[in-house]
mmCIF file of C-alpha atoms and ligand atoms in Angstrom:
data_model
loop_
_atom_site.group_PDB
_atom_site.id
_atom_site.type_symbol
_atom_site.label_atom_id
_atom_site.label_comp_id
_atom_site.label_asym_id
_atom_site.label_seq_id
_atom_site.Cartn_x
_atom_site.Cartn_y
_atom_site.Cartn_z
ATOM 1 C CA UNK A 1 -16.359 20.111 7.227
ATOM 2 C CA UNK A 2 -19.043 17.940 5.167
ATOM 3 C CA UNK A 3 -22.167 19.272 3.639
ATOM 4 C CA UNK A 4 -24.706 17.522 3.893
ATOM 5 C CA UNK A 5 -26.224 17.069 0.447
ATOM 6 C CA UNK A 6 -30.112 16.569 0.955
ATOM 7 C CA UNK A 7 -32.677 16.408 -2.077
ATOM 8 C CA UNK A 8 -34.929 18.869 -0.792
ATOM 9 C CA UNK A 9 -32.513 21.810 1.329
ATOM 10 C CA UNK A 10 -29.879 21.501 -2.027
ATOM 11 C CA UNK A 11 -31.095 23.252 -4.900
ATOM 12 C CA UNK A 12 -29.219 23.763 -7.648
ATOM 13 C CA UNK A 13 -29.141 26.976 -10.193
ATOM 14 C CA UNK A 14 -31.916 26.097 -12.484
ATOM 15 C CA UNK A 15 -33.944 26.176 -8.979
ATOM 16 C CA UNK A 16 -33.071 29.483 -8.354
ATOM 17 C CA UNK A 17 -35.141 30.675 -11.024
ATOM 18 C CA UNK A 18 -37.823 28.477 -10.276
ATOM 19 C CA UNK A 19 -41.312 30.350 -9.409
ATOM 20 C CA UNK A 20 -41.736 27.552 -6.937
ATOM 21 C CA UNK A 21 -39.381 24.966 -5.285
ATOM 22 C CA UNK A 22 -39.061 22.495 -1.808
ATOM 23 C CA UNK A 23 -37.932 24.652 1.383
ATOM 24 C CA UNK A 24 -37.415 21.838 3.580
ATOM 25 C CA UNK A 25 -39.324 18.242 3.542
ATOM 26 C CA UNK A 26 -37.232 16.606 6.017
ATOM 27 C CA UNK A 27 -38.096 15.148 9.606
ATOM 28 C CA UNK A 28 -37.009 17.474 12.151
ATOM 29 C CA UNK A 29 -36.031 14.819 15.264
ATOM 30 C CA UNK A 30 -34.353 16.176 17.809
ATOM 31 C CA UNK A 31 -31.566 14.025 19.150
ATOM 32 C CA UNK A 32 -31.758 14.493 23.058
ATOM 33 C CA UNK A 33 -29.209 12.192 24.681
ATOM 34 C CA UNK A 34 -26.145 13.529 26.289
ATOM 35 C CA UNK A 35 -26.600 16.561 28.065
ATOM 36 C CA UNK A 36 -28.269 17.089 31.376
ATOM 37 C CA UNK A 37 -30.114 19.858 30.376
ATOM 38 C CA UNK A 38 -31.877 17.784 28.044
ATOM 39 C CA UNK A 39 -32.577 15.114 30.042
ATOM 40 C CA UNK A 40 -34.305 17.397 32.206
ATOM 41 C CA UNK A 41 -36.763 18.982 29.785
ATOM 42 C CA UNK A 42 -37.388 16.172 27.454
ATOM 43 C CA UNK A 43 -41.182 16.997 27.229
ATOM 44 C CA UNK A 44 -40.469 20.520 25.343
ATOM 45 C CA UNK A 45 -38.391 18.950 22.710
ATOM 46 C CA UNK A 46 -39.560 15.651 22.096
ATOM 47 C CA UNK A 47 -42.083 16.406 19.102
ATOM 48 C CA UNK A 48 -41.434 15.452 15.963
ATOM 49 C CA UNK A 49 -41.979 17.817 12.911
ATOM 50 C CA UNK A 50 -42.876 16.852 9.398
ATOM 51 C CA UNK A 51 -44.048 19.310 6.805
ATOM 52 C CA UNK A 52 -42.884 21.205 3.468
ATOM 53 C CA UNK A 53 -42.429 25.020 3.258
ATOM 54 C CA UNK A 54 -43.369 25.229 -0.643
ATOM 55 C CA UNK A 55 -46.598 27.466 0.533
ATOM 56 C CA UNK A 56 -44.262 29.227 2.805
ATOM 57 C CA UNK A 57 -41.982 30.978 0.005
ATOM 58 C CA UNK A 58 -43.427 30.646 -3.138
ATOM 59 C CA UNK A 59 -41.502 33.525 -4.222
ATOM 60 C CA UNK A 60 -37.810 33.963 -6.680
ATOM 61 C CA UNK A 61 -34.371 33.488 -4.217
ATOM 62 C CA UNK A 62 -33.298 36.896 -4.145
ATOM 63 C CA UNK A 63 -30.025 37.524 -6.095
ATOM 64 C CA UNK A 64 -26.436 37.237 -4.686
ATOM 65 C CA UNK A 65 -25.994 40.435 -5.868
ATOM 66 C CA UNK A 66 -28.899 41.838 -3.865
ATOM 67 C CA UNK A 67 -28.363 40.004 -0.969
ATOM 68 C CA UNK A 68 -25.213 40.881 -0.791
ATOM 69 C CA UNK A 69 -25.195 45.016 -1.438
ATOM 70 C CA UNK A 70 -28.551 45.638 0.382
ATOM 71 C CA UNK A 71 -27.783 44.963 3.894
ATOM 72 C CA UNK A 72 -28.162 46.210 7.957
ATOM 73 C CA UNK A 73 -25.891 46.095 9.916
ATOM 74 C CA UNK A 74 -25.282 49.143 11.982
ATOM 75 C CA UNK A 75 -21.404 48.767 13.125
ATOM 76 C CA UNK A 76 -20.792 49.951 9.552
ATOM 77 C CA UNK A 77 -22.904 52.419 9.056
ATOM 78 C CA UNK A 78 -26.422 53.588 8.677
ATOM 79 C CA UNK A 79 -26.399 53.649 4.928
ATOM 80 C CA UNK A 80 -26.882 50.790 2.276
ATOM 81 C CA UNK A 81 -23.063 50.930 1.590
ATOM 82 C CA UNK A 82 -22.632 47.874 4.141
ATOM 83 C CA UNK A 83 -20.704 45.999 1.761
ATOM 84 C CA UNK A 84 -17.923 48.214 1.485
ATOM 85 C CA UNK A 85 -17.374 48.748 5.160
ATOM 86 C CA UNK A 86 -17.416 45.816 5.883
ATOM 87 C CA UNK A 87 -14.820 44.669 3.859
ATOM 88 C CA UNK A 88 -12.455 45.734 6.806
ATOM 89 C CA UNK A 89 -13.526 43.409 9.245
ATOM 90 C CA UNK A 90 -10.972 40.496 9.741
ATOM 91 C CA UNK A 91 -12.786 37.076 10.298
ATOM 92 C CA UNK A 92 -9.978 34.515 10.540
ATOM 93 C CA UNK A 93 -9.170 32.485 13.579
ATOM 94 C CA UNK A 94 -12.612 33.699 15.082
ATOM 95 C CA UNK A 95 -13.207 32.119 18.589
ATOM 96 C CA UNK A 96 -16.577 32.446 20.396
ATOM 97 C CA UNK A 97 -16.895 32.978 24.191
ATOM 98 C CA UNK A 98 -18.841 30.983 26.230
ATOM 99 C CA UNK A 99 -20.264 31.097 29.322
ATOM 100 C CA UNK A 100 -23.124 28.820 31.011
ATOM 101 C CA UNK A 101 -22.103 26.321 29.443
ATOM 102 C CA UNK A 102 -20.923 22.566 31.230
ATOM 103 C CA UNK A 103 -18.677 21.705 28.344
ATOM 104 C CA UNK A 104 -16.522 24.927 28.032
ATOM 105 C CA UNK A 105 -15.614 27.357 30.439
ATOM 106 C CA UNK A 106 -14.156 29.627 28.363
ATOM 107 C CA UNK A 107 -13.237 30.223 24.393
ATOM 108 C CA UNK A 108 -14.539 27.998 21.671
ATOM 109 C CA UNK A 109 -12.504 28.328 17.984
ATOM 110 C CA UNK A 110 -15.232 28.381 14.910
ATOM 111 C CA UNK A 111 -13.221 25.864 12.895
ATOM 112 C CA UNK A 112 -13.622 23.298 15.963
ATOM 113 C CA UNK A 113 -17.563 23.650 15.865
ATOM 114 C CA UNK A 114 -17.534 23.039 12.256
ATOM 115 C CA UNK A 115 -15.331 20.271 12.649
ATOM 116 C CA UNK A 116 -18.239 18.380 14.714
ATOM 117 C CA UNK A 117 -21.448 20.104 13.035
ATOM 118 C CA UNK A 118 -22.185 18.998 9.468
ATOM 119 C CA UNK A 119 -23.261 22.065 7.077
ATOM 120 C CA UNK A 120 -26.896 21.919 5.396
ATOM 121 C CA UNK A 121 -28.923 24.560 2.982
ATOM 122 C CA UNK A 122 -31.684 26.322 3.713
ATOM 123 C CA UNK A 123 -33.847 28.601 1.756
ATOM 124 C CA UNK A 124 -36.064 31.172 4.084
ATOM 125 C CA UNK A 125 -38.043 33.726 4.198
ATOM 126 C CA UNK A 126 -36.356 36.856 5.596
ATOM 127 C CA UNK A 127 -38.449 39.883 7.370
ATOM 128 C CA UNK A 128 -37.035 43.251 8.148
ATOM 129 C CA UNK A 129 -38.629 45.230 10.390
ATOM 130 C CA UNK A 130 -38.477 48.220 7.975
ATOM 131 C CA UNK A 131 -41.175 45.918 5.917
ATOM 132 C CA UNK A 132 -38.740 44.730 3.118
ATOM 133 C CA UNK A 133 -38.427 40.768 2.639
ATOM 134 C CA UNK A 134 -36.166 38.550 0.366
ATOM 135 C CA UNK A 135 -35.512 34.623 -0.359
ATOM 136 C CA UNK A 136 -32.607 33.478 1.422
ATOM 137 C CA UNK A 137 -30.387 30.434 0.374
ATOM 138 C CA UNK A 138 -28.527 29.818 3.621
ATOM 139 C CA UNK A 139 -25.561 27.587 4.149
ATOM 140 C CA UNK A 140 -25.270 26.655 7.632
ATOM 141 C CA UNK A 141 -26.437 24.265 10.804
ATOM 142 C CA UNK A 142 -29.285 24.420 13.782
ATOM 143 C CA UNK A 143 -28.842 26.288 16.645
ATOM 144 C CA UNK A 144 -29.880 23.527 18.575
ATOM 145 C CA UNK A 145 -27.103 21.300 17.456
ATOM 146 C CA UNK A 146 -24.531 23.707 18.600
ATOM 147 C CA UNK A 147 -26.289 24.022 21.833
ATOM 148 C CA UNK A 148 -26.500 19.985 21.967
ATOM 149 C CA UNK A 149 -22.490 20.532 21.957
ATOM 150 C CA UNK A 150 -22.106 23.148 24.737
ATOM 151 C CA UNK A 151 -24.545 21.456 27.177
ATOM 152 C CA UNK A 152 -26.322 24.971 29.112
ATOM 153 C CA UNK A 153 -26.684 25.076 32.717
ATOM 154 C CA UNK A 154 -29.652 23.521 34.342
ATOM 155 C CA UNK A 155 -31.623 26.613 34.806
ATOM 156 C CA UNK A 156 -30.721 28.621 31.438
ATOM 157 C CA UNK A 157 -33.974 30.274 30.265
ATOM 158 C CA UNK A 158 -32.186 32.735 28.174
ATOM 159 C CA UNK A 159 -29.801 32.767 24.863
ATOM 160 C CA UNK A 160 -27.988 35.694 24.985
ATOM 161 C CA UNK A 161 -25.664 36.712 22.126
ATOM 162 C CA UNK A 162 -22.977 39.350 21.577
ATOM 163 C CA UNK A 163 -21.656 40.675 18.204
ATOM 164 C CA UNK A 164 -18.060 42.101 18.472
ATOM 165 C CA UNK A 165 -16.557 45.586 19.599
ATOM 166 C CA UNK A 166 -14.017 46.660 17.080
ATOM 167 C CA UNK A 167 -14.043 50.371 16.209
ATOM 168 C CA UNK A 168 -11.182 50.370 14.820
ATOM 169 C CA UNK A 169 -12.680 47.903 11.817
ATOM 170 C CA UNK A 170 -15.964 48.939 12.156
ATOM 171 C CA UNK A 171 -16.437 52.712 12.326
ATOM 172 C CA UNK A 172 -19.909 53.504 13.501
ATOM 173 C CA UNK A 173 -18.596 51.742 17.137
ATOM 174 C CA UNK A 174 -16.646 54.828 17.227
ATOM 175 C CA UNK A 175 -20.348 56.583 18.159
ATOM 176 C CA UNK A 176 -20.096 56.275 21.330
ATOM 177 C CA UNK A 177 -23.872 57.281 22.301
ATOM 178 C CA UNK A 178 -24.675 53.319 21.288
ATOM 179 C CA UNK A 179 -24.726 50.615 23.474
ATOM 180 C CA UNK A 180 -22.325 48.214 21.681
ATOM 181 C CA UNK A 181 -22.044 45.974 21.454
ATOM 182 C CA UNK A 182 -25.207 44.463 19.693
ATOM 183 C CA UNK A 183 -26.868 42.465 21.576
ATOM 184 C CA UNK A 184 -29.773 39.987 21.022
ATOM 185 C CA UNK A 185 -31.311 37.902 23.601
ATOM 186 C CA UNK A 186 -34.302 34.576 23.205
ATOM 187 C CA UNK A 187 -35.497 31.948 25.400
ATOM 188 C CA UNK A 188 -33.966 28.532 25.221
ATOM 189 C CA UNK A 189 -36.871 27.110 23.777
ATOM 190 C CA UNK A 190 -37.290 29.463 21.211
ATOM 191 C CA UNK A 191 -33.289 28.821 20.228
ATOM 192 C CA UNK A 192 -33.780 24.887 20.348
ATOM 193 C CA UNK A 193 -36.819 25.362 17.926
ATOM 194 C CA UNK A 194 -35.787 23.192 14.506
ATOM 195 C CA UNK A 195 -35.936 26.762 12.417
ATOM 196 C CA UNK A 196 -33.199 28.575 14.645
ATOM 197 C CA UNK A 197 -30.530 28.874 12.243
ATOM 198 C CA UNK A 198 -26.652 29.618 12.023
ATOM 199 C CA UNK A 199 -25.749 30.848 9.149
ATOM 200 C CA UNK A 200 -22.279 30.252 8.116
ATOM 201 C CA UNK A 201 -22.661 30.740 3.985
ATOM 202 C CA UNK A 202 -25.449 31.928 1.291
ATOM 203 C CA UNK A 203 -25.935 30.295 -1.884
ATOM 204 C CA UNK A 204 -23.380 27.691 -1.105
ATOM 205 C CA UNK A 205 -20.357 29.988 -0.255
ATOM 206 C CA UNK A 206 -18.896 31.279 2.769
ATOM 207 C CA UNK A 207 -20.840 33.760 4.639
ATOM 208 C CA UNK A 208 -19.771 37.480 2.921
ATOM 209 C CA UNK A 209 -18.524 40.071 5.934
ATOM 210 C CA UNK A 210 -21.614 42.278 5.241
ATOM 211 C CA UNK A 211 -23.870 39.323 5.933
ATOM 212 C CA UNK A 212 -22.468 38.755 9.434
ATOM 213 C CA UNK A 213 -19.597 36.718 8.596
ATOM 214 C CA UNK A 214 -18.246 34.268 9.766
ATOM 215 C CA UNK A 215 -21.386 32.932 11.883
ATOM 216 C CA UNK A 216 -24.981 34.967 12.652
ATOM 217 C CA UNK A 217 -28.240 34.034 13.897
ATOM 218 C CA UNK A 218 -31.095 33.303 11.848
ATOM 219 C CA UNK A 219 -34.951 33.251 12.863
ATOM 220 C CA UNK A 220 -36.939 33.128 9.863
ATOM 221 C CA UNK A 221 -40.168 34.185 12.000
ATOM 222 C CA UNK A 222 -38.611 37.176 13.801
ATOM 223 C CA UNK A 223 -38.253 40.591 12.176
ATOM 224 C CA UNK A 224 -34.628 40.681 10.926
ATOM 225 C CA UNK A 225 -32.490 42.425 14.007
ATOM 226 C CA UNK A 226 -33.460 39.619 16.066
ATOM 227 C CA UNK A 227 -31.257 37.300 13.653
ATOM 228 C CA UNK A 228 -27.561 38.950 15.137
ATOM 229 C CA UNK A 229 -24.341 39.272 12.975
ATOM 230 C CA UNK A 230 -20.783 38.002 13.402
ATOM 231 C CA UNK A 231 -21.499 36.245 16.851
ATOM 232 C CA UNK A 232 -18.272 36.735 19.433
ATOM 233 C CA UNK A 233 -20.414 35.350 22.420
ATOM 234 C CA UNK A 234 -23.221 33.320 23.644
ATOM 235 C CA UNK A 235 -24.758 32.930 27.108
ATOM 236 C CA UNK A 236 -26.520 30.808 28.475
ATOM 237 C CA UNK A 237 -28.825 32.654 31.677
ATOM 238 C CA UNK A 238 -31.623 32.675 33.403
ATOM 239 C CA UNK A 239 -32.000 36.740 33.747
ATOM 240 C CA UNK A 240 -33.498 38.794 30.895
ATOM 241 C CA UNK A 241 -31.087 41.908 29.938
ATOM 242 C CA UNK A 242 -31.771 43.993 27.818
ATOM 243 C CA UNK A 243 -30.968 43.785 23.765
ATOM 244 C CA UNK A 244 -29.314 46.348 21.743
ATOM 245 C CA UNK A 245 -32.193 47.932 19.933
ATOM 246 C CA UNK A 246 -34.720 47.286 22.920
ATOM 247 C CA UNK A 247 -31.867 49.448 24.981
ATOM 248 C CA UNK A 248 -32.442 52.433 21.864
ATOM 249 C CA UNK A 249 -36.097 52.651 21.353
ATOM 250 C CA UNK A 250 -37.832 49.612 23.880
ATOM 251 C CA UNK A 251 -41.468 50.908 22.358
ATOM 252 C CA UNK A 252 -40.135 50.368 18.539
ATOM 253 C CA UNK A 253 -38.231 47.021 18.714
ATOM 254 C CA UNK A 254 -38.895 45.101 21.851
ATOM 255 C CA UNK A 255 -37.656 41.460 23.558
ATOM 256 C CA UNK A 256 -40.359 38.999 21.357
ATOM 257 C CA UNK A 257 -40.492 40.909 17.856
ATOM 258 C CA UNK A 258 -42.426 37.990 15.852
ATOM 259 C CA UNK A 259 -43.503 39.170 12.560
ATOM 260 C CA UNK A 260 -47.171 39.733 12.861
ATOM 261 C CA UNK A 261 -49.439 41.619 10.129
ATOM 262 C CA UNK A 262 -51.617 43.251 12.674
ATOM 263 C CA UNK A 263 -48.927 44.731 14.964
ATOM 264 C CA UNK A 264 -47.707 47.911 13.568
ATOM 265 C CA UNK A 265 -44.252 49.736 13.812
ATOM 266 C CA UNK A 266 -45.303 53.135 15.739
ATOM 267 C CA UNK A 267 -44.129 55.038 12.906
ATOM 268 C CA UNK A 268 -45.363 52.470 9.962
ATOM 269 C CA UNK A 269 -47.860 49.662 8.893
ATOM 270 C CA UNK A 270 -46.484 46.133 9.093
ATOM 271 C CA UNK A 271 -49.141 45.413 6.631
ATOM 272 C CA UNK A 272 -46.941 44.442 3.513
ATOM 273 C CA UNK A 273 -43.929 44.010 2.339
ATOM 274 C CA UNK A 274 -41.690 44.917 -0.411
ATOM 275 C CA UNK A 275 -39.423 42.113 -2.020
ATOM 276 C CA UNK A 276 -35.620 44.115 -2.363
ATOM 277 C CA UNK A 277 -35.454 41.870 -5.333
ATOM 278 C CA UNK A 278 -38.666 42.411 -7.702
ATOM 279 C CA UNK A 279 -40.307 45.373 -5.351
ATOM 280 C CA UNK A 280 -43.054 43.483 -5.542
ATOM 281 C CA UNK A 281 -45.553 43.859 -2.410
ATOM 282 C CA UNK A 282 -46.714 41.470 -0.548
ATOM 283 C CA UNK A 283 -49.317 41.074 2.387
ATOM 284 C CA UNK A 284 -47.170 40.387 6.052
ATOM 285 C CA UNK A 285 -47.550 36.846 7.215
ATOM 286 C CA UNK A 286 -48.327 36.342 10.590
ATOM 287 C CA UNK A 287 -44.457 34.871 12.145
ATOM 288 C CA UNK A 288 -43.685 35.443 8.122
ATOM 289 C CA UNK A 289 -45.223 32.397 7.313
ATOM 290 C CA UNK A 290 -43.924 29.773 9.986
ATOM 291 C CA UNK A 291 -47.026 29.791 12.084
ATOM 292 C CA UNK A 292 -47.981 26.200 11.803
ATOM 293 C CA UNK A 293 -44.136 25.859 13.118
ATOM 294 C CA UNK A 294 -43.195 27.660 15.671
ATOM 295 C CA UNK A 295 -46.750 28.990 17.464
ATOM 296 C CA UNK A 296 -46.519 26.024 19.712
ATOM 297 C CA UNK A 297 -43.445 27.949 21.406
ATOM 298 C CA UNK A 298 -46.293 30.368 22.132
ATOM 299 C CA UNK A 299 -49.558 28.503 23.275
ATOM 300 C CA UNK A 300 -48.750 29.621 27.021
ATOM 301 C CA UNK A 301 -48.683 33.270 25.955
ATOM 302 C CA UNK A 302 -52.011 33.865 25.232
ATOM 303 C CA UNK A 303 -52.273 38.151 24.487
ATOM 304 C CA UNK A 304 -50.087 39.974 21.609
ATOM 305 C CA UNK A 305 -47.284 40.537 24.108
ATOM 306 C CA UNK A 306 -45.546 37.884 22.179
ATOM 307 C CA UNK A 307 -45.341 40.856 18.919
ATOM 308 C CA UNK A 308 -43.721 43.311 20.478
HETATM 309 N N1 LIG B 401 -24.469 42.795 14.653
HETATM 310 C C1 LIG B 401 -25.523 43.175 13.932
HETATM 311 N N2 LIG B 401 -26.423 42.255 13.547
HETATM 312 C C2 LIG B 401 -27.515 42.628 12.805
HETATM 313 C C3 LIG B 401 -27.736 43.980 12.470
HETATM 314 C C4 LIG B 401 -26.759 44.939 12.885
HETATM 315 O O1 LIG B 401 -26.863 46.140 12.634
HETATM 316 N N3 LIG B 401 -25.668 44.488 13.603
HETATM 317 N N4 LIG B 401 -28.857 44.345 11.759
HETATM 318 C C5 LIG B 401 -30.011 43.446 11.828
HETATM 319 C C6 LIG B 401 -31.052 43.794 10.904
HETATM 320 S S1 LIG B 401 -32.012 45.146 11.290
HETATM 321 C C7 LIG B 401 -31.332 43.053 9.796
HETATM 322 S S2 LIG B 401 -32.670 43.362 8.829
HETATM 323 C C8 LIG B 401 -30.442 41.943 9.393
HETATM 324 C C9 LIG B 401 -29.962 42.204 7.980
HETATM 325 O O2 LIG B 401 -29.272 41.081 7.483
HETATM 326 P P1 LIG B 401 -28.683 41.105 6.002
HETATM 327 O O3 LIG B 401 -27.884 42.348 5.855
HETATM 328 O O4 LIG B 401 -27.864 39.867 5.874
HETATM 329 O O5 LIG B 401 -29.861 41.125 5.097
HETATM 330 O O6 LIG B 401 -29.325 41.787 10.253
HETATM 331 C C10 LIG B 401 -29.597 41.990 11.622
HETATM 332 N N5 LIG B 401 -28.399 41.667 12.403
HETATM 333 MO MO1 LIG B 402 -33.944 44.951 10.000
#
């Protein structure tokens, strides 16, 4: 497993500190030889991205220790005491399912993908629906690469991904009025974008259980539950099913769920935000900041479906 160690994603601790600091100044270029499905839809990918993402967080990395303690993630409970509950949720020899994929029909083992993917840091912007934010310094690789590697079907539309079903680690999957497991679901575009993210560490060290270890989802321009935890299995489709949360309350947390200022929660403004870190409030960024990024993945949408 090599890390790649690039000027501008590695930051080092005196960084962390820093009021302002590089996101990202590299060339996105999307490698697109190989696959069938890629040489099939050449035109979506083929742009080439060059920017920094200084204006984009301009704000202090939020602390391990807060990062760490104040998490979601609903298989353990509904309080902020994640981090404890989690601890019982075994991680090693995880294997990923797979299916609509040409290159494996069945189980892929983690350690094999990261034998083939090298491992870069990323500091984003991170966007809870329940209008908290915080500075994330991720340790992972692009979606896309991994995607690259398992070569989808010609007529996948969808991304669908699965957390696991363990009640006997994870103790809120003993409710049994919730549809576990969690499930998230994007388009294949919107998964091959350069910002789709899997996370496999923070601040340089391996993902932490209550984080969504050992592998989770991250889309910096989604609210938060889009960006799924400890990922057992990934589709590739072209039929839309429903996600976990859009299964609970489909009016409160639906299919596109891009951060947007002017789009509120039925039951609260979307207005600001509160860093977990500094409780500092700041004003909602339309897709948290990323627009110049990823609206392109929109232009054919033209009304606010795409918030909801
Ligand atoms: N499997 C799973 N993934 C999940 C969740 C969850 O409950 N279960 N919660 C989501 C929500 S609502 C948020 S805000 C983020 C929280 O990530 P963090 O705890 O690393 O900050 O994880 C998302 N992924
Ligand atoms: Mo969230």
């Amino acid at each position: 497993m090599n890390l790649i160690k690039n000027k501008f994603l590695n930051f080092k601790e005196s960084k962390v500190t820093d009021k302002k600091f590089f996101l990202n100044r590299r060339k996105f270029i999307l490698g697109l030889a190989g696959s069938t499905y890629f040489a099939n839809n050449l035109h979506s990918f083929s742009k080439n991205i060059e920017n920094t993402f200084d204006d984009v967080v301009d704000r202090k990395i939020t602390s391990y220790e807060k990062l760490t303690k104040y998490n979601n993630f609903f298989e353990f409970g509904t309080s902020k005491q994640i981090w404890k509950q989690a601890k019982k949720l075994k991680t090693d020899n995880w294997n990923i399912k797979i299916s609509g994929s040409n290159s494996y029909s069945s189980e892929i083992i983690l350690e094999d993908i990261l034998n083939k993917i090298d491992l870069e840091e990323r500091i984003y912007k991170f966007r809870c629906v329940e209008a908290w934010s915080m500075i994330v310094p991720w340790k992972g690789f692009e979606l896309a690469k991994l995607i690259k590697i398992l070569d989808p079907a010609l007529d996948t539309k969808y991304v669908e991904f699965e957390t696991f079903f363990r009640p006997e680690e994870a103790d809120n999957q003993k409710q049994n009025w919730y549809p576990w497991p969690y499930r998230e679901i994007i388009t294949i575009q919107e998964a091959m974008h350069p910002l789709a993210f899997i996370a496999t560490g923070v601040y340089g060290e391996r993902l932490p259980n209550q984080n969504g270890a050992p592998l989770r989802l991250v889309l910096p321009w989604k609210y938060g539950f889009k960006s799924i935890k400890s990922i057992k299995k990934i589709k590739f489709t072209n039929s839309r099913t429903n996600s976990f949360w859009e299964t609970i309350a489909p009016k409160e947390y639906g299919f596109w769920a891009n951060v947007n200022p002017r789009v509120p929660h039925r039951r609260w403004s979307q207005e600001f935000e509160t860093d977990i870190e500094t409780g500092n409030k700041y004003p909602t960024q339309l897709f948290n900041g990323y627009e110049e990024w990823v609206s392109q993945l929109y232009a054919e949408l033209t009304n606010d479906s795409i918030f909801y």
